[in-house]
């Protein structure tokens, strides 16, 4: 797969740019921006990043029949394994969040658009905080905390980080198209923030017991272990029963 790269000084949202590119019949593209003025997160939320973040989206025209289950987890594993191979300080919170030392480092927003001829446009948006928040920042907008990549690697820059991630993600996506999520199940387990913890997912409470080979969360409830799909759900760690 050839991934053409385009860099913008500023845009509303790289996901919006990537979706428009696919609607106009464009091919695979990685679009990054120095600044987003209307960055979007999951569940209709705004994406709040500090002053400096790496923000980019990958646009892919794919067969409409391709099963996208677990794609956000495979993306998260690839980002984490590329940027943090030895220490495993980066953890993944099902289904879309990256955490560093217990605070949110970044997130993944996957969106799709129907295309002609049994194709579907898939956009994978990734936002990663690069620098720590200044001490006087109002942290109330960062409900899951704020972690920065430069805490892990003081030399990390947006351009250098993207240069490392782009080929890794391209390789991952080629494999995902033929193999689905299963090859990343073990990698996710090594970085699973919620494993063994009491969690709330939507209106369900239970204990997180890893994920299936399709990326569904396994939730242990009094009624047994039930698989839960990501979709529009998010997971909250519960302090106690
Ligand atoms: C989340 O944590 O809810 C997901 C955040 C995803 C943010 C990235 S930044 C690049 C791309 N463009 C957007 O508008 N959102 C994604």
mmCIF file of C-alpha atoms and ligand atoms in Angstrom:
data_model
loop_
_atom_site.group_PDB
_atom_site.id
_atom_site.type_symbol
_atom_site.label_atom_id
_atom_site.label_comp_id
_atom_site.label_asym_id
_atom_site.label_seq_id
_atom_site.Cartn_x
_atom_site.Cartn_y
_atom_site.Cartn_z
ATOM 1 C CA UNK A 1 0.000 0.000 0.000
ATOM 2 C CA UNK A 2 1.318 3.418 -0.964
ATOM 3 C CA UNK A 3 0.537 6.050 1.641
ATOM 4 C CA UNK A 4 0.860 9.536 0.138
ATOM 5 C CA UNK A 5 1.644 12.127 2.825
ATOM 6 C CA UNK A 6 0.247 15.645 3.059
ATOM 7 C CA UNK A 7 1.064 18.147 5.809
ATOM 8 C CA UNK A 8 -1.030 21.192 6.711
ATOM 9 C CA UNK A 9 -0.011 24.050 8.980
ATOM 10 C CA UNK A 10 -3.598 24.285 10.226
ATOM 11 C CA UNK A 11 -6.982 22.692 9.608
ATOM 12 C CA UNK A 12 -10.210 22.094 11.494
ATOM 13 C CA UNK A 13 -9.665 18.369 11.890
ATOM 14 C CA UNK A 14 -7.388 15.998 9.997
ATOM 15 C CA UNK A 15 -10.202 13.410 10.167
ATOM 16 C CA UNK A 16 -12.545 15.835 8.393
ATOM 17 C CA UNK A 17 -9.852 16.474 5.752
ATOM 18 C CA UNK A 18 -9.358 12.735 5.256
ATOM 19 C CA UNK A 19 -13.104 12.042 4.981
ATOM 20 C CA UNK A 20 -13.477 14.806 2.357
ATOM 21 C CA UNK A 21 -10.526 13.372 0.431
ATOM 22 C CA UNK A 22 -12.205 9.942 0.316
ATOM 23 C CA UNK A 23 -15.601 11.393 -0.657
ATOM 24 C CA UNK A 24 -13.861 13.096 -3.590
ATOM 25 C CA UNK A 25 -12.573 9.702 -4.767
ATOM 26 C CA UNK A 26 -9.033 10.028 -3.390
ATOM 27 C CA UNK A 27 -6.714 7.096 -2.643
ATOM 28 C CA UNK A 28 -4.713 6.205 0.481
ATOM 29 C CA UNK A 29 -3.450 9.316 2.224
ATOM 30 C CA UNK A 30 -1.838 10.321 5.492
ATOM 31 C CA UNK A 31 -2.735 13.896 6.392
ATOM 32 C CA UNK A 32 -1.102 15.621 9.360
ATOM 33 C CA UNK A 33 -1.430 19.122 10.764
ATOM 34 C CA UNK A 34 0.565 21.372 13.078
ATOM 35 C CA UNK A 35 -2.690 22.681 14.572
ATOM 36 C CA UNK A 36 -6.326 21.616 14.550
ATOM 37 C CA UNK A 37 -8.937 24.254 15.285
ATOM 38 C CA UNK A 38 -11.834 21.786 15.663
ATOM 39 C CA UNK A 39 -10.229 18.479 16.631
ATOM 40 C CA UNK A 40 -12.785 15.763 17.273
ATOM 41 C CA UNK A 41 -12.779 12.897 19.742
ATOM 42 C CA UNK A 42 -15.003 9.886 20.169
ATOM 43 C CA UNK A 43 -18.670 10.090 21.157
ATOM 44 C CA UNK A 44 -19.045 13.564 19.671
ATOM 45 C CA UNK A 45 -16.543 15.118 22.076
ATOM 46 C CA UNK A 46 -14.004 17.751 21.160
ATOM 47 C CA UNK A 47 -10.389 16.549 21.136
ATOM 48 C CA UNK A 48 -8.533 18.555 23.723
ATOM 49 C CA UNK A 49 -4.788 18.534 23.345
ATOM 50 C CA UNK A 50 -2.249 20.778 24.955
ATOM 51 C CA UNK A 51 -0.240 23.328 23.021
ATOM 52 C CA UNK A 52 1.765 20.677 21.243
ATOM 53 C CA UNK A 53 0.388 17.437 19.898
ATOM 54 C CA UNK A 54 0.943 15.134 16.965
ATOM 55 C CA UNK A 55 -2.326 15.000 15.022
ATOM 56 C CA UNK A 56 -2.803 12.987 11.871
ATOM 57 C CA UNK A 57 -5.276 10.814 10.006
ATOM 58 C CA UNK A 58 -4.934 7.960 7.564
ATOM 59 C CA UNK A 59 -7.551 7.736 4.787
ATOM 60 C CA UNK A 60 -8.088 4.340 3.174
ATOM 61 C CA UNK A 61 -10.557 3.235 0.502
ATOM 62 C CA UNK A 62 -11.246 -0.388 1.445
ATOM 63 C CA UNK A 63 -13.661 -3.158 0.421
ATOM 64 C CA UNK A 64 -16.983 -2.534 2.182
ATOM 65 C CA UNK A 65 -16.961 -6.175 3.321
ATOM 66 C CA UNK A 66 -13.739 -5.815 5.355
ATOM 67 C CA UNK A 67 -14.407 -6.527 9.051
ATOM 68 C CA UNK A 68 -13.084 -3.555 11.022
ATOM 69 C CA UNK A 69 -13.555 -5.215 14.453
ATOM 70 C CA UNK A 70 -10.526 -4.596 16.619
ATOM 71 C CA UNK A 71 -8.975 -2.061 14.228
ATOM 72 C CA UNK A 72 -8.620 0.627 16.913
ATOM 73 C CA UNK A 73 -6.893 -1.903 19.201
ATOM 74 C CA UNK A 74 -4.458 -2.980 16.464
ATOM 75 C CA UNK A 75 -3.695 0.692 15.772
ATOM 76 C CA UNK A 76 -3.133 1.314 19.491
ATOM 77 C CA UNK A 77 -0.802 -1.703 19.776
ATOM 78 C CA UNK A 78 1.208 -0.531 16.771
ATOM 79 C CA UNK A 79 1.581 3.003 18.112
ATOM 80 C CA UNK A 80 2.577 1.732 21.558
ATOM 81 C CA UNK A 81 4.989 -0.955 20.308
ATOM 82 C CA UNK A 82 6.654 1.546 17.954
ATOM 83 C CA UNK A 83 7.119 4.333 20.490
ATOM 84 C CA UNK A 84 7.677 2.247 23.619
ATOM 85 C CA UNK A 85 9.064 -1.165 22.695
ATOM 86 C CA UNK A 86 10.967 -2.078 25.850
ATOM 87 C CA UNK A 87 9.269 -0.570 28.882
ATOM 88 C CA UNK A 88 5.548 -1.025 28.269
ATOM 89 C CA UNK A 89 4.839 2.227 30.094
ATOM 90 C CA UNK A 90 2.292 2.987 27.375
ATOM 91 C CA UNK A 91 -0.929 1.154 28.102
ATOM 92 C CA UNK A 92 -4.109 0.809 26.092
ATOM 93 C CA UNK A 93 -7.563 1.450 27.445
ATOM 94 C CA UNK A 94 -10.154 -0.395 25.402
ATOM 95 C CA UNK A 95 -11.295 0.564 22.881
ATOM 96 C CA UNK A 96 -9.447 3.715 21.747
ATOM 97 C CA UNK A 97 -7.205 5.352 24.351
ATOM 98 C CA UNK A 98 -3.451 5.411 24.920
ATOM 99 C CA UNK A 99 -2.230 6.010 28.449
ATOM 100 C CA UNK A 100 1.255 6.760 29.758
ATOM 101 C CA UNK A 101 1.987 6.209 33.446
ATOM 102 C CA UNK A 102 -1.746 6.239 34.221
ATOM 103 C CA UNK A 103 -2.759 9.432 32.359
ATOM 104 C CA UNK A 104 -4.147 9.881 28.864
ATOM 105 C CA UNK A 105 -1.431 10.222 26.243
ATOM 106 C CA UNK A 106 -3.644 10.131 23.183
ATOM 107 C CA UNK A 107 -6.645 8.738 21.418
ATOM 108 C CA UNK A 108 -7.803 7.129 18.225
ATOM 109 C CA UNK A 109 -10.906 8.113 16.279
ATOM 110 C CA UNK A 110 -12.029 5.785 13.480
ATOM 111 C CA UNK A 111 -14.702 7.030 11.100
ATOM 112 C CA UNK A 112 -16.123 5.583 7.909
ATOM 113 C CA UNK A 113 -17.843 6.894 4.800
ATOM 114 C CA UNK A 114 -19.732 4.828 2.175
ATOM 115 C CA UNK A 115 -18.105 4.866 -1.268
ATOM 116 C CA UNK A 116 -19.333 3.635 -4.670
ATOM 117 C CA UNK A 117 -18.637 0.138 -6.004
ATOM 118 C CA UNK A 118 -18.755 -1.830 -2.735
ATOM 119 C CA UNK A 119 -15.998 0.260 -1.189
ATOM 120 C CA UNK A 120 -15.945 1.986 2.183
ATOM 121 C CA UNK A 121 -13.704 4.848 3.159
ATOM 122 C CA UNK A 122 -12.001 4.330 6.513
ATOM 123 C CA UNK A 123 -10.305 7.159 8.388
ATOM 124 C CA UNK A 124 -8.017 6.447 11.317
ATOM 125 C CA UNK A 125 -7.297 9.612 13.296
ATOM 126 C CA UNK A 126 -4.577 9.643 15.930
ATOM 127 C CA UNK A 127 -3.780 12.383 18.417
ATOM 128 C CA UNK A 128 -0.804 12.168 20.773
ATOM 129 C CA UNK A 129 0.238 14.780 23.336
ATOM 130 C CA UNK A 130 3.861 15.738 22.835
ATOM 131 C CA UNK A 131 4.677 18.169 25.636
ATOM 132 C CA UNK A 132 3.434 18.373 29.232
ATOM 133 C CA UNK A 133 0.807 21.004 30.058
ATOM 134 C CA UNK A 134 2.156 24.253 31.491
ATOM 135 C CA UNK A 135 1.745 24.247 35.293
ATOM 136 C CA UNK A 136 -0.996 26.925 35.331
ATOM 137 C CA UNK A 137 -3.279 25.033 32.872
ATOM 138 C CA UNK A 138 -6.907 24.410 33.864
ATOM 139 C CA UNK A 139 -6.900 20.623 33.950
ATOM 140 C CA UNK A 140 -10.666 20.218 34.300
ATOM 141 C CA UNK A 141 -10.974 19.593 30.537
ATOM 142 C CA UNK A 142 -8.635 16.583 30.857
ATOM 143 C CA UNK A 143 -10.905 14.143 32.687
ATOM 144 C CA UNK A 144 -8.508 11.214 32.106
ATOM 145 C CA UNK A 145 -5.417 13.234 32.974
ATOM 146 C CA UNK A 146 -2.775 14.417 30.528
ATOM 147 C CA UNK A 147 0.456 12.614 29.708
ATOM 148 C CA UNK A 148 3.051 13.698 27.152
ATOM 149 C CA UNK A 149 5.304 11.664 24.890
ATOM 150 C CA UNK A 150 8.312 13.794 25.830
ATOM 151 C CA UNK A 151 8.063 12.334 29.346
ATOM 152 C CA UNK A 152 9.003 9.017 27.750
ATOM 153 C CA UNK A 153 11.369 10.418 25.139
ATOM 154 C CA UNK A 154 12.522 14.018 25.740
ATOM 155 C CA UNK A 155 13.706 14.268 22.108
ATOM 156 C CA UNK A 156 10.324 13.313 20.629
ATOM 157 C CA UNK A 157 9.093 15.736 17.943
ATOM 158 C CA UNK A 158 5.908 15.641 15.877
ATOM 159 C CA UNK A 159 7.750 15.087 12.596
ATOM 160 C CA UNK A 160 10.149 12.475 13.996
ATOM 161 C CA UNK A 161 7.351 10.575 15.718
ATOM 162 C CA UNK A 162 5.257 10.561 12.552
ATOM 163 C CA UNK A 163 8.243 9.280 10.554
ATOM 164 C CA UNK A 164 8.430 6.319 12.937
ATOM 165 C CA UNK A 165 4.707 5.660 13.055
ATOM 166 C CA UNK A 166 3.834 5.958 9.346
ATOM 167 C CA UNK A 167 5.685 2.831 8.112
ATOM 168 C CA UNK A 168 4.658 0.811 11.157
ATOM 169 C CA UNK A 169 0.988 1.687 10.637
ATOM 170 C CA UNK A 170 1.222 1.017 6.901
ATOM 171 C CA UNK A 171 2.567 -2.486 7.613
ATOM 172 C CA UNK A 172 -0.041 -3.110 10.287
ATOM 173 C CA UNK A 173 -2.885 -2.074 7.969
ATOM 174 C CA UNK A 174 -1.690 -4.372 5.193
ATOM 175 C CA UNK A 175 -1.682 -7.285 7.660
ATOM 176 C CA UNK A 176 -5.024 -6.286 9.190
ATOM 177 C CA UNK A 177 -6.676 -6.401 5.764
ATOM 178 C CA UNK A 178 -5.872 -10.087 5.432
ATOM 179 C CA UNK A 179 -5.649 -11.308 9.035
ATOM 180 C CA UNK A 180 -7.998 -9.092 11.068
ATOM 181 C CA UNK A 181 -7.288 -8.293 14.727
ATOM 182 C CA UNK A 182 -6.226 -11.770 15.941
ATOM 183 C CA UNK A 183 -2.419 -11.241 15.519
ATOM 184 C CA UNK A 184 -2.569 -8.282 17.962
ATOM 185 C CA UNK A 185 -4.559 -10.017 20.704
ATOM 186 C CA UNK A 186 -1.440 -10.935 22.701
ATOM 187 C CA UNK A 187 0.157 -7.516 22.164
ATOM 188 C CA UNK A 188 -2.993 -5.869 23.480
ATOM 189 C CA UNK A 189 -2.992 -8.141 26.529
ATOM 190 C CA UNK A 190 0.527 -6.942 27.478
ATOM 191 C CA UNK A 191 -0.655 -3.325 27.559
ATOM 192 C CA UNK A 192 -4.257 -3.784 28.707
ATOM 193 C CA UNK A 193 -4.850 -1.031 31.288
ATOM 194 C CA UNK A 194 -8.155 -2.461 32.496
ATOM 195 C CA UNK A 195 -7.192 -6.144 32.798
ATOM 196 C CA UNK A 196 -8.532 -7.588 36.052
ATOM 197 C CA UNK A 197 -10.084 -4.255 37.094
ATOM 198 C CA UNK A 198 -13.659 -3.414 37.958
ATOM 199 C CA UNK A 199 -15.016 -1.407 35.058
ATOM 200 C CA UNK A 200 -18.205 0.195 33.813
ATOM 201 C CA UNK A 201 -18.952 -0.118 30.092
ATOM 202 C CA UNK A 202 -22.101 1.723 29.109
ATOM 203 C CA UNK A 203 -24.561 0.612 31.785
ATOM 204 C CA UNK A 204 -22.794 -2.698 32.487
ATOM 205 C CA UNK A 205 -20.529 -3.270 35.485
ATOM 206 C CA UNK A 206 -18.031 -6.080 35.703
ATOM 207 C CA UNK A 207 -14.398 -7.131 35.725
ATOM 208 C CA UNK A 208 -12.353 -6.703 32.542
ATOM 209 C CA UNK A 209 -10.949 -10.047 31.390
ATOM 210 C CA UNK A 210 -9.072 -9.142 28.215
ATOM 211 C CA UNK A 211 -10.379 -9.099 24.662
ATOM 212 C CA UNK A 212 -11.504 -11.686 22.104
ATOM 213 C CA UNK A 213 -9.686 -12.266 18.813
ATOM 214 C CA UNK A 214 -12.185 -9.791 17.297
ATOM 215 C CA UNK A 215 -11.293 -7.098 19.822
ATOM 216 C CA UNK A 216 -14.456 -7.370 21.912
ATOM 217 C CA UNK A 217 -13.992 -6.674 25.614
ATOM 218 C CA UNK A 218 -14.582 -9.707 27.826
ATOM 219 C CA UNK A 219 -16.607 -8.503 30.782
ATOM 220 C CA UNK A 220 -17.061 -10.819 33.741
ATOM 221 C CA UNK A 221 -20.495 -10.209 35.223
ATOM 222 C CA UNK A 222 -22.621 -12.171 37.719
ATOM 223 C CA UNK A 223 -24.311 -13.697 34.624
ATOM 224 C CA UNK A 224 -20.970 -14.932 33.225
ATOM 225 C CA UNK A 225 -18.330 -13.561 30.873
ATOM 226 C CA UNK A 226 -19.928 -11.525 28.084
ATOM 227 C CA UNK A 227 -18.232 -10.057 24.990
ATOM 228 C CA UNK A 228 -18.864 -6.325 24.499
ATOM 229 C CA UNK A 229 -18.257 -4.506 21.199
ATOM 230 C CA UNK A 230 -16.571 -1.081 21.124
ATOM 231 C CA UNK A 231 -18.758 1.027 18.844
ATOM 232 C CA UNK A 232 -20.198 3.912 20.773
ATOM 233 C CA UNK A 233 -19.171 2.652 24.196
ATOM 234 C CA UNK A 234 -16.407 3.789 26.474
ATOM 235 C CA UNK A 235 -14.951 2.117 29.528
ATOM 236 C CA UNK A 236 -14.495 3.639 32.974
ATOM 237 C CA UNK A 237 -12.369 2.139 35.672
ATOM 238 C CA UNK A 238 -14.429 1.773 38.860
ATOM 239 C CA UNK A 239 -12.697 2.364 42.188
ATOM 240 C CA UNK A 240 -14.694 -0.329 43.959
ATOM 241 C CA UNK A 241 -17.725 -2.544 43.630
HETATM 242 C C1 LIG B 1 -10.479 10.401 21.617
HETATM 243 O O1 LIG B 1 -9.652 10.357 22.528
HETATM 244 O O2 LIG B 1 -11.713 10.522 21.828
HETATM 245 C C2 LIG B 1 -9.995 10.294 20.198
HETATM 246 C C3 LIG B 1 -9.143 11.484 19.841
HETATM 247 C C4 LIG B 1 -8.692 11.485 18.402
HETATM 248 C C5 LIG B 1 -7.985 12.769 18.051
HETATM 249 C C6 LIG B 1 -7.386 12.727 16.683
HETATM 250 S S1 LIG B 1 -6.302 14.089 16.401
HETATM 251 C C7 LIG B 1 -6.211 13.668 14.711
HETATM 252 C C8 LIG B 1 -7.615 13.288 14.282
HETATM 253 N N1 LIG B 1 -8.374 14.462 13.950
HETATM 254 C C9 LIG B 1 -9.405 14.665 14.769
HETATM 255 O O3 LIG B 1 -10.220 15.618 14.700
HETATM 256 N N2 LIG B 1 -9.436 13.713 15.699
HETATM 257 C C10 LIG B 1 -8.367 12.749 15.511
#
